[in-house]
Short mmCIF file of C-alpha atoms in Angstrom, two decimals:
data_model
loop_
_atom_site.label_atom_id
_atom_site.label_comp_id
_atom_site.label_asym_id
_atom_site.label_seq_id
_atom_site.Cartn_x
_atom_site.Cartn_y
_atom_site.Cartn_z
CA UNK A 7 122.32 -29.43 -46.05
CA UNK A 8 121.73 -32.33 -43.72
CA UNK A 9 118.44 -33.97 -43.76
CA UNK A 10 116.40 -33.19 -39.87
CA UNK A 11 116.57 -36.43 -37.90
CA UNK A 12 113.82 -39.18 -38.86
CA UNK A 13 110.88 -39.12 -36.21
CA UNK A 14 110.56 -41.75 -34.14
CA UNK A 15 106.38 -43.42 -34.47
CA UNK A 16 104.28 -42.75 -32.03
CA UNK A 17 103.22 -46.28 -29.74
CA UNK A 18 100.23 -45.04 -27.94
CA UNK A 19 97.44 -43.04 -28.84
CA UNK A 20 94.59 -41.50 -26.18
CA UNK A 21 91.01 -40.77 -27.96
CA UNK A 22 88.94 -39.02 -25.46
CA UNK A 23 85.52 -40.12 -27.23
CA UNK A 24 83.64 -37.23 -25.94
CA UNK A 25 83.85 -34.71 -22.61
CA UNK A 26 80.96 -35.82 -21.43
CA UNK A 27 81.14 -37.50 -17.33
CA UNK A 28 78.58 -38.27 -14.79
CA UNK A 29 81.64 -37.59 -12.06
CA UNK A 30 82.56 -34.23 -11.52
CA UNK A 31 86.26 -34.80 -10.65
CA UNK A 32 88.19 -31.22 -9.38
CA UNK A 33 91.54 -32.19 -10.19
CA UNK A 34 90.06 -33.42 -14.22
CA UNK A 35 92.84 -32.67 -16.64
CA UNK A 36 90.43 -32.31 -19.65
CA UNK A 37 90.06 -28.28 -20.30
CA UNK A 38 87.99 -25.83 -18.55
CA UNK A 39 86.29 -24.63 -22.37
CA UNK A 40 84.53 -28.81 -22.72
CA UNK A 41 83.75 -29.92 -26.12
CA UNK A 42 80.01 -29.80 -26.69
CA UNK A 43 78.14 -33.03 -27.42
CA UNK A 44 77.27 -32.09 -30.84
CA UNK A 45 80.94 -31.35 -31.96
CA UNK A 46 82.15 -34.86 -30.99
CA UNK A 47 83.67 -36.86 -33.69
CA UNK A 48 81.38 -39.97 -34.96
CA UNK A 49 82.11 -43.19 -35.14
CA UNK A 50 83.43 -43.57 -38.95
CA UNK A 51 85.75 -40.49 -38.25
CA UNK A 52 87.01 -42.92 -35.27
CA UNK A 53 87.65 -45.58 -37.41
CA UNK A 54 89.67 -43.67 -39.93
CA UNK A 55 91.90 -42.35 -37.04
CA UNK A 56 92.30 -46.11 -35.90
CA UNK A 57 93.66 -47.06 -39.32
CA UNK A 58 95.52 -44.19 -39.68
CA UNK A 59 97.26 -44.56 -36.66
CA UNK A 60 97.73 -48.26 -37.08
CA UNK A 61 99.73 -47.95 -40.03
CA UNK A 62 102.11 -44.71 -38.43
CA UNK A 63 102.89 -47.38 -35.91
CA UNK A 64 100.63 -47.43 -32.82
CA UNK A 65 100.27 -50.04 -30.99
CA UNK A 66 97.80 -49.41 -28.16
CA UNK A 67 94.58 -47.11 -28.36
CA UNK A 68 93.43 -45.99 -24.68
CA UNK A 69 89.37 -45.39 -25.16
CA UNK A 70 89.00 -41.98 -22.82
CA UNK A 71 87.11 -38.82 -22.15
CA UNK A 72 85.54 -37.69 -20.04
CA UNK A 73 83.56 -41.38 -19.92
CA UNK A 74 83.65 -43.21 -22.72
CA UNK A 75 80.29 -44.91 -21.43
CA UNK A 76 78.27 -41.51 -22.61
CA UNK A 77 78.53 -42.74 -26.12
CA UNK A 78 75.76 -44.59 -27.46
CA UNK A 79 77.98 -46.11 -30.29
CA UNK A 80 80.97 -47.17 -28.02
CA UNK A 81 80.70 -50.43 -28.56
CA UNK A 82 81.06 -50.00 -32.76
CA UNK A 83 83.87 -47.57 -32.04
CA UNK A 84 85.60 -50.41 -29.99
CA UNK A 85 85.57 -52.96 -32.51
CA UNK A 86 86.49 -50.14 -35.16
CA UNK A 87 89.55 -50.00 -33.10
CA UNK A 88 89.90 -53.90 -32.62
CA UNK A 89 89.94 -53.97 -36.42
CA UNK A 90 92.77 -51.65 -36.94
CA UNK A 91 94.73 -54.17 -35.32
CA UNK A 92 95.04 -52.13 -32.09
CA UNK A 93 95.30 -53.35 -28.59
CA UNK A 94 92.91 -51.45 -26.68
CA UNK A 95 91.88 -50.25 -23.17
CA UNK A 96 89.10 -48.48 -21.85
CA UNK A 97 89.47 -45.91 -19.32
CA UNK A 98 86.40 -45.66 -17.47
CA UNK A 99 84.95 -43.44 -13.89
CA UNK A 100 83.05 -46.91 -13.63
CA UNK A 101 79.80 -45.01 -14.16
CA UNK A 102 77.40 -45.23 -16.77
CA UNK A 103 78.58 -48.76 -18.40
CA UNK A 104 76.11 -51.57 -17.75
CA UNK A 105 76.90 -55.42 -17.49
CA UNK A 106 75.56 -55.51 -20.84
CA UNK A 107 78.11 -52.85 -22.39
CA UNK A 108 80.91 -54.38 -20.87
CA UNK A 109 80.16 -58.06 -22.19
CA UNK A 110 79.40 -56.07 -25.66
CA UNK A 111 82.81 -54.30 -25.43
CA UNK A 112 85.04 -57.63 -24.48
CA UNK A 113 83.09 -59.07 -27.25
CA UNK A 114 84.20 -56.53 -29.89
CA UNK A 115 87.56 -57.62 -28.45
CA UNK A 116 88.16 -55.06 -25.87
CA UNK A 117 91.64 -55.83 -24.00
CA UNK A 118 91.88 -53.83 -21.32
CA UNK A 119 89.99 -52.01 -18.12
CA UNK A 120 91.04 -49.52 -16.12
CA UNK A 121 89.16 -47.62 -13.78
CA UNK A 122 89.09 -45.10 -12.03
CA UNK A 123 88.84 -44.92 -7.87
CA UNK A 124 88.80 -42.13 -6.10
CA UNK A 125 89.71 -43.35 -2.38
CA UNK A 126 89.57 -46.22 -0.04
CA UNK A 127 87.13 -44.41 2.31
CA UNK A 128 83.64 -44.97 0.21
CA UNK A 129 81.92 -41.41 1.45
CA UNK A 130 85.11 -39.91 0.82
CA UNK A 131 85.59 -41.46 -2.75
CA UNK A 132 82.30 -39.86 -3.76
CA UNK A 133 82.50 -36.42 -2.21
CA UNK A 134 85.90 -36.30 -4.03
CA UNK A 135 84.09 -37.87 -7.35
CA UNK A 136 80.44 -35.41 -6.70
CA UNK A 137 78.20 -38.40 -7.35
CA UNK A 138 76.97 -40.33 -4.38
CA UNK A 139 77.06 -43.94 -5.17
CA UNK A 140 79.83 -43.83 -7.87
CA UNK A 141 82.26 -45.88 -4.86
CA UNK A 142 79.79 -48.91 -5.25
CA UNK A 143 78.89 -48.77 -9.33
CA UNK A 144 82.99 -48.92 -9.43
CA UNK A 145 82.99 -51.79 -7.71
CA UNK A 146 80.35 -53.56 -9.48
CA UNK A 147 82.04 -52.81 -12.96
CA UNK A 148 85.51 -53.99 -11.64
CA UNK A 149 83.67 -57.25 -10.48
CA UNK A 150 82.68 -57.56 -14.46
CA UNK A 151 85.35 -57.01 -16.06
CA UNK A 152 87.36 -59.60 -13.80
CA UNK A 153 84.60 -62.38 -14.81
CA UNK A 154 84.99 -61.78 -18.22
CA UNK A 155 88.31 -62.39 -17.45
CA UNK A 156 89.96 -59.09 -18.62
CA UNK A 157 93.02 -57.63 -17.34
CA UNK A 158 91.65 -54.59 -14.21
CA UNK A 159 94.10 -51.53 -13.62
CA UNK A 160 92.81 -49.86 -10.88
CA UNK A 161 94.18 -46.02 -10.79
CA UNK A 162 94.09 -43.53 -7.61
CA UNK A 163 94.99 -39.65 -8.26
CA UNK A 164 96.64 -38.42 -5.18
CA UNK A 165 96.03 -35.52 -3.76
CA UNK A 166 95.55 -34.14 0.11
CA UNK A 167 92.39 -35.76 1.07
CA UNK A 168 92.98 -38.70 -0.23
CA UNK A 169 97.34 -39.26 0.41
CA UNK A 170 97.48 -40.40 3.43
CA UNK A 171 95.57 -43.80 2.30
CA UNK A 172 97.30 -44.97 -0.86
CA UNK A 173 97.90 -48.18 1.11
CA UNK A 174 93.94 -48.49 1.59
CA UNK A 175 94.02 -48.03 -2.07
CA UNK A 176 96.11 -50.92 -2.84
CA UNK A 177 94.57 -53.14 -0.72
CA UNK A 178 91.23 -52.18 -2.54
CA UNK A 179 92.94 -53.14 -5.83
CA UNK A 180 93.88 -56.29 -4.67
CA UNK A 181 90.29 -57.53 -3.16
CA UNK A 182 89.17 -56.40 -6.83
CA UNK A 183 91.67 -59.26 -8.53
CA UNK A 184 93.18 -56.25 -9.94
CA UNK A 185 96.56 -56.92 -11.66
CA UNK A 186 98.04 -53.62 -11.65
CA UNK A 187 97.52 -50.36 -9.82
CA UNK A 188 98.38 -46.97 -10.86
CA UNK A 189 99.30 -44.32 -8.14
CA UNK A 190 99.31 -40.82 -10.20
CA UNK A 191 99.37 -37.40 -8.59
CA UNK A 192 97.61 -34.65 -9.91
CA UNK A 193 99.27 -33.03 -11.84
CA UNK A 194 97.99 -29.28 -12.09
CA UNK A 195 96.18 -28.37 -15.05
CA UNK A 196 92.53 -28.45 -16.14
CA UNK A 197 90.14 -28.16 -13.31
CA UNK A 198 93.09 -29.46 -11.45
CA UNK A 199 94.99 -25.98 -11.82
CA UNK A 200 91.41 -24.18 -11.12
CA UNK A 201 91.32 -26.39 -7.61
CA UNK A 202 95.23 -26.61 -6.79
CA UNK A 203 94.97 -24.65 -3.30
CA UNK A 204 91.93 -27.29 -2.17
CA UNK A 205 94.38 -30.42 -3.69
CA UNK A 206 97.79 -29.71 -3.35
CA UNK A 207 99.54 -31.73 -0.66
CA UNK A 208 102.33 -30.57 1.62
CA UNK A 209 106.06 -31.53 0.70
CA UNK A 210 106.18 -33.47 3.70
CA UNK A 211 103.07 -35.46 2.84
CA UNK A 212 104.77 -36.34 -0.98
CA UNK A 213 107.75 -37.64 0.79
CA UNK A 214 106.21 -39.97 2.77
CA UNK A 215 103.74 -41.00 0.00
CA UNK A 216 106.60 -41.84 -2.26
CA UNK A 217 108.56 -43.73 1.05
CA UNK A 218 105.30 -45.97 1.21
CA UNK A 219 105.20 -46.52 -2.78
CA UNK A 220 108.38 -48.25 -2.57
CA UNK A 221 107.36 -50.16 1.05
CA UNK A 222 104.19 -51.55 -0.54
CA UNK A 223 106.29 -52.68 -3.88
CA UNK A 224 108.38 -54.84 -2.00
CA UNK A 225 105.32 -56.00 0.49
CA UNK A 226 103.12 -57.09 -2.62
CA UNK A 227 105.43 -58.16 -5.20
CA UNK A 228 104.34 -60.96 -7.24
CA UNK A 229 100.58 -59.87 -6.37
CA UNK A 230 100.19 -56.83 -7.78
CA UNK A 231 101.86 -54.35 -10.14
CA UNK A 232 102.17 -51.08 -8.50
CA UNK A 233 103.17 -48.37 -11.46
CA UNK A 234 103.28 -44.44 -9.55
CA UNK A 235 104.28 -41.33 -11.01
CA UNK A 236 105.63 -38.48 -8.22
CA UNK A 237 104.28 -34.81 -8.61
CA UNK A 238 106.24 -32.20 -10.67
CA UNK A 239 105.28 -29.62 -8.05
CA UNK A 240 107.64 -30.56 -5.02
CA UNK A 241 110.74 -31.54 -7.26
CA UNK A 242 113.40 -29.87 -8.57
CA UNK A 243 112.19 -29.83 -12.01
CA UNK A 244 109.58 -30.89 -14.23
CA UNK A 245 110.32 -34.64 -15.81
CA UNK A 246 109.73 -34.90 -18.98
CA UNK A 247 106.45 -37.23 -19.83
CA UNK A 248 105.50 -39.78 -22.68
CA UNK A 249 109.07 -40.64 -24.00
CA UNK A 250 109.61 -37.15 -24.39
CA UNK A 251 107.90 -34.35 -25.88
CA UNK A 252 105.55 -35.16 -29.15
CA UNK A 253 108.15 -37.85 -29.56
CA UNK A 254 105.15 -41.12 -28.96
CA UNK A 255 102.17 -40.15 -28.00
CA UNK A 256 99.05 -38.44 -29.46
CA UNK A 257 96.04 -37.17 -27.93
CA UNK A 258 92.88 -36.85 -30.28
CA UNK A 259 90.21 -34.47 -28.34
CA UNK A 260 86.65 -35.07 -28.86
CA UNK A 261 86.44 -32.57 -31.64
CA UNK A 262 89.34 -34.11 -33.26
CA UNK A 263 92.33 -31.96 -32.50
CA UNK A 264 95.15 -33.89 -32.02
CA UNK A 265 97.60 -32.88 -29.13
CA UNK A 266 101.00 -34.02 -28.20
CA UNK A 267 100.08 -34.15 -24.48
CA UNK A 268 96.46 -34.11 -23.30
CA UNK A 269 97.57 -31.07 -21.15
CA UNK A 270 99.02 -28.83 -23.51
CA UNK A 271 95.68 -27.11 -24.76
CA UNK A 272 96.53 -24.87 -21.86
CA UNK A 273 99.75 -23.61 -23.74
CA UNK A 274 98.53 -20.10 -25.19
CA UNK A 275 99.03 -19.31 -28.99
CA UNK A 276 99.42 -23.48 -30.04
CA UNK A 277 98.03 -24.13 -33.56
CA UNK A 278 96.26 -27.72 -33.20
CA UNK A 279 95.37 -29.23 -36.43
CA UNK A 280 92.14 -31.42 -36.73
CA UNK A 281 91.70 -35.01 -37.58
CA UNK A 282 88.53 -33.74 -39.93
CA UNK A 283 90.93 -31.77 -42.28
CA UNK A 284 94.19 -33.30 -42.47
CA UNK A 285 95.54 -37.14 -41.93
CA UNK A 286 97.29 -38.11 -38.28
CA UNK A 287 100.44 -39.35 -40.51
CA UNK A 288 100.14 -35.34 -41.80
CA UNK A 289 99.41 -33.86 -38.32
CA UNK A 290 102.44 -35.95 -36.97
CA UNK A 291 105.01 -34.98 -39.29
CA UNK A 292 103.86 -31.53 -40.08
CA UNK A 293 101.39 -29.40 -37.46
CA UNK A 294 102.54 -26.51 -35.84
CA UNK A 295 101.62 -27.66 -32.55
CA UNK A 296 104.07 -31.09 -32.40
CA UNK A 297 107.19 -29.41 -34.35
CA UNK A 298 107.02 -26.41 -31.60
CA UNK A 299 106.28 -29.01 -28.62
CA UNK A 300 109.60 -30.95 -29.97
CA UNK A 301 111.58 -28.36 -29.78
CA UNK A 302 115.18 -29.32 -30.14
CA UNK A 303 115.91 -31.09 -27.23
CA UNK A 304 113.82 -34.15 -25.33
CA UNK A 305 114.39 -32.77 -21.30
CA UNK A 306 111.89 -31.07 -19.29
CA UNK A 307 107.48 -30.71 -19.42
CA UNK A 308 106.58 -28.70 -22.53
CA UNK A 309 103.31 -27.14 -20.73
CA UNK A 310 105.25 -26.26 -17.66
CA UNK A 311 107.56 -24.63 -19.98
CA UNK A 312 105.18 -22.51 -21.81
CA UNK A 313 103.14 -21.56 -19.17
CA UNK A 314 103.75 -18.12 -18.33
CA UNK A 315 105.86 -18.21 -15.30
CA UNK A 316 104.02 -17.16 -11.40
CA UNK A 317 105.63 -14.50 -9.22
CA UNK A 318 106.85 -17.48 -6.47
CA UNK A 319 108.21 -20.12 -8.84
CA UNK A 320 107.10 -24.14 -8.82
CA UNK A 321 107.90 -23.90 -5.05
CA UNK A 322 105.36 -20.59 -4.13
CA UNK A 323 102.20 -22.85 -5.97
CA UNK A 324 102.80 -25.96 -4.25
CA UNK A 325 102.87 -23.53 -0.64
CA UNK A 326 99.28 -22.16 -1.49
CA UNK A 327 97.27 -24.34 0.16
CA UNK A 328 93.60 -23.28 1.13
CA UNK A 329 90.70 -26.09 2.98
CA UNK A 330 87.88 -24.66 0.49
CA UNK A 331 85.16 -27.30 -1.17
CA UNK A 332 86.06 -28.00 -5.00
CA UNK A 333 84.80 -26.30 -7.85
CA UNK A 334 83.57 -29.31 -9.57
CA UNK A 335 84.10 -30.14 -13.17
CA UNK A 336 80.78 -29.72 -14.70
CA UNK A 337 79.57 -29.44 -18.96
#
C-alpha cells in the first residue's frame, strides 16, 4: 500500500489571546458563542504552543483576538513568542494598548503592527467600530509604533458604508508612515454572517472597488504596499484561502482549540482538538477537524463548502441587502 503524501508544515500561526474587544465590530469573524474570560489559555500554555509550533515549522505568530490589549500578561506572552524564535505581529483595534505597552511589547522584541481602521470618515469609523473615539486612539497608537520604528500595516474591511472610500483609506495609511495596507472584504461569517443584509455591497460597487485597487497600485507604487483580497460573494466561486485548506495555517482559539481556518467553527459536526490535551505537532497530523478540512483535493473554501447550502445560491445572499443599524458584536 502506498504511504499518504507527506504534509506540507504549516508557516503561520494566528493565536487569538482572548475574545475579549472594547470595539464592537458587526462584520467580526470570531464566533457568535465568545470564549469566556475565565476559559482563556494562560500564558505558560502560550509558550508551549510557541515552541511547539516553532519546531513543526512556523515561522510567523500573528498575536489576535478579539484585542490582544485585554490581556494583562501580553507583554510576557510576547516575549514567550520572541523566544520560540518566532517573528511576530500584533493585530490590534488600536484600543486599549497604552504608550507604555507598546514600548514594553517592541521591547520583548515585537516585529510587527497592524491595526485595524475602520474608515477614512472619523464619525463614520466609529459608528462602524461602536466606540466613539476609537478613530483618534488608532491614530495615536499608529503614531507609536512608527517612532519605535516598527513596521505599521494598516487594514480596512470593506463593506457598503465604508467602499466607496478605500482611496481615503490609503491616503490615511500613508499620512500614518504606514508601509503596507491591507484592503480585505468581509467575508461573511461570525457576526459578519449575522449582519450580511446591513454590509453586503452591490456587485456593481465590488467592481469598481477592485478597478480602483489596481488604479491606486500603480498611483502609489514604491510608497506603499497595497495587499487586497476580493469578496467570495460576487464571484464565480469561492477561492481557496491560506495555501489551501489545513495545508499552512493554524488558528489556536482562546480556549485552545486549534482550527484550520479561523472561520470554520461555523462548519456543524467538526471535532476540534485542544491545545490543553494533545500537542499542535499531534493536532496537525492527526485531529479530525484538519484531515476532514483537507479533504483530497486543495480547490475551493472549506466553510463555504460545508455550510449547508441557501435556497438562492452565493448569488441570492449577496442580493439581500437591507439599510438596518448593526447588531454589534458584544461578550
Amino acid at each position: 500500500m502506498a504511504e499518504p503524501p507527506k504534509l506540507p508544515n504549516p508557516l503561520g500561526l494566528l493565536a487569538e489571546l482572548t475574545h475579549r474587544c472594547p470595539l464592537g465590530c458587526p462584520y467580526c469573524s470570531n464566533p457568535l458563542a465568545l470564549d469566556p474570560r475565565d476559559g482563556e489559555l494562560d500564558a505558560g500554555i502560550w509558550a508551549r504552543v510557541f515552541t511547539e509550533a516553532a519546531g513543526l515549522g512556523v515561522l510567523h505568530v500573528h498575536l489576535s483576538g478579539g484585542e490582544p490589549g485585554a490581556r494583562r500578561d501580553l507583554v510576557d506572552i510576547a516575549s514567550h513568542a520572541r523566544e520560540a524564535g518566532l517573528h511576530t505581529s500584533l493585530i490590534t483595534s488600536g484600543v486599549g494598548i497604552t504608550t507604555r505597552t507598546m514600548r514594553d511589547l517592541w521591547e520583548a522584541g515585537l516585529d510587527h503592527v497592524q491595526v485595524s481602521i475602520q474608515d477614512a470618515d472619523a464619525v463614520s469609523s466609529d459608528r462602524i467600530a461602536g466606540h466613539r473615539g476609537a478613530f483618534q486612539r488608532k491614530h495615536a497608537l499608529a503614531a507609536e509604533a512608527v517612532r519605535l520604528g516598527l513596521p505599521l500595516t494598516v487594514n480596512l474591511v470593506v463593506h457598503r458604508a465604508n467602499i466607496g472610500r478605500i482611496g481615503g483609506m490609503v491616503d490615511l495609511a500613508l499620512k500614518l508612515k504606514a508601509s503596507r495596507i491591507e484592503i480585505a472584504h468581509v467575508q461573511y461569517h461570525g457576526w459578519a454572517l449575522k449582519n450580511r443584509s446591513a454590509l453586503m455591497p452591490t456587485a456593481e460597487q465590488v467592481l469598481r472597488a477592485v478597478a480602483e485597487v489596481e488604479e491606486l497600485r500603480l498611483k502609489h507604487q514604491g510608497r506603499i504596499v497595497i495587499d487586497a483580497a476580493a469578496p467570495d460573494d460576487h464571484a464565480r466561486s469561492p477561492k481557496p484561502c491560506l495555501g489551501g485548506p489545513g495545508r499552512r495555517w493554524l488558528n489556536v482559539t482562546p480556549s485552545g482549540r486549534v482550527l484550520p481556518c479561523h472561520a470554520a467553527a461555523s462548519i456543524p459536526d467538526l471535532e476540534f482538538w485542544n491545545v490543553r490535551d494533545h500537542s499542535l505537532a499531534d493536532i496537525w497530523t492527526r485531529s479530525p477537524a484538519f484531515s476532514v478540512f483537507r479533504g483530497t483535493d486543495s480547490h475551493g473554501c472549506r466553510c463555504r463548502a460545508f455550510l449547508p447550502p441557501h435556497p438562492t445560491g452565493v448569488t441570492g445572499l449577496a442580493a439581500m441587502q437591507e439599510d438596518t443599524g448593526y447588531a454589534y458584536r458584544r461578550m
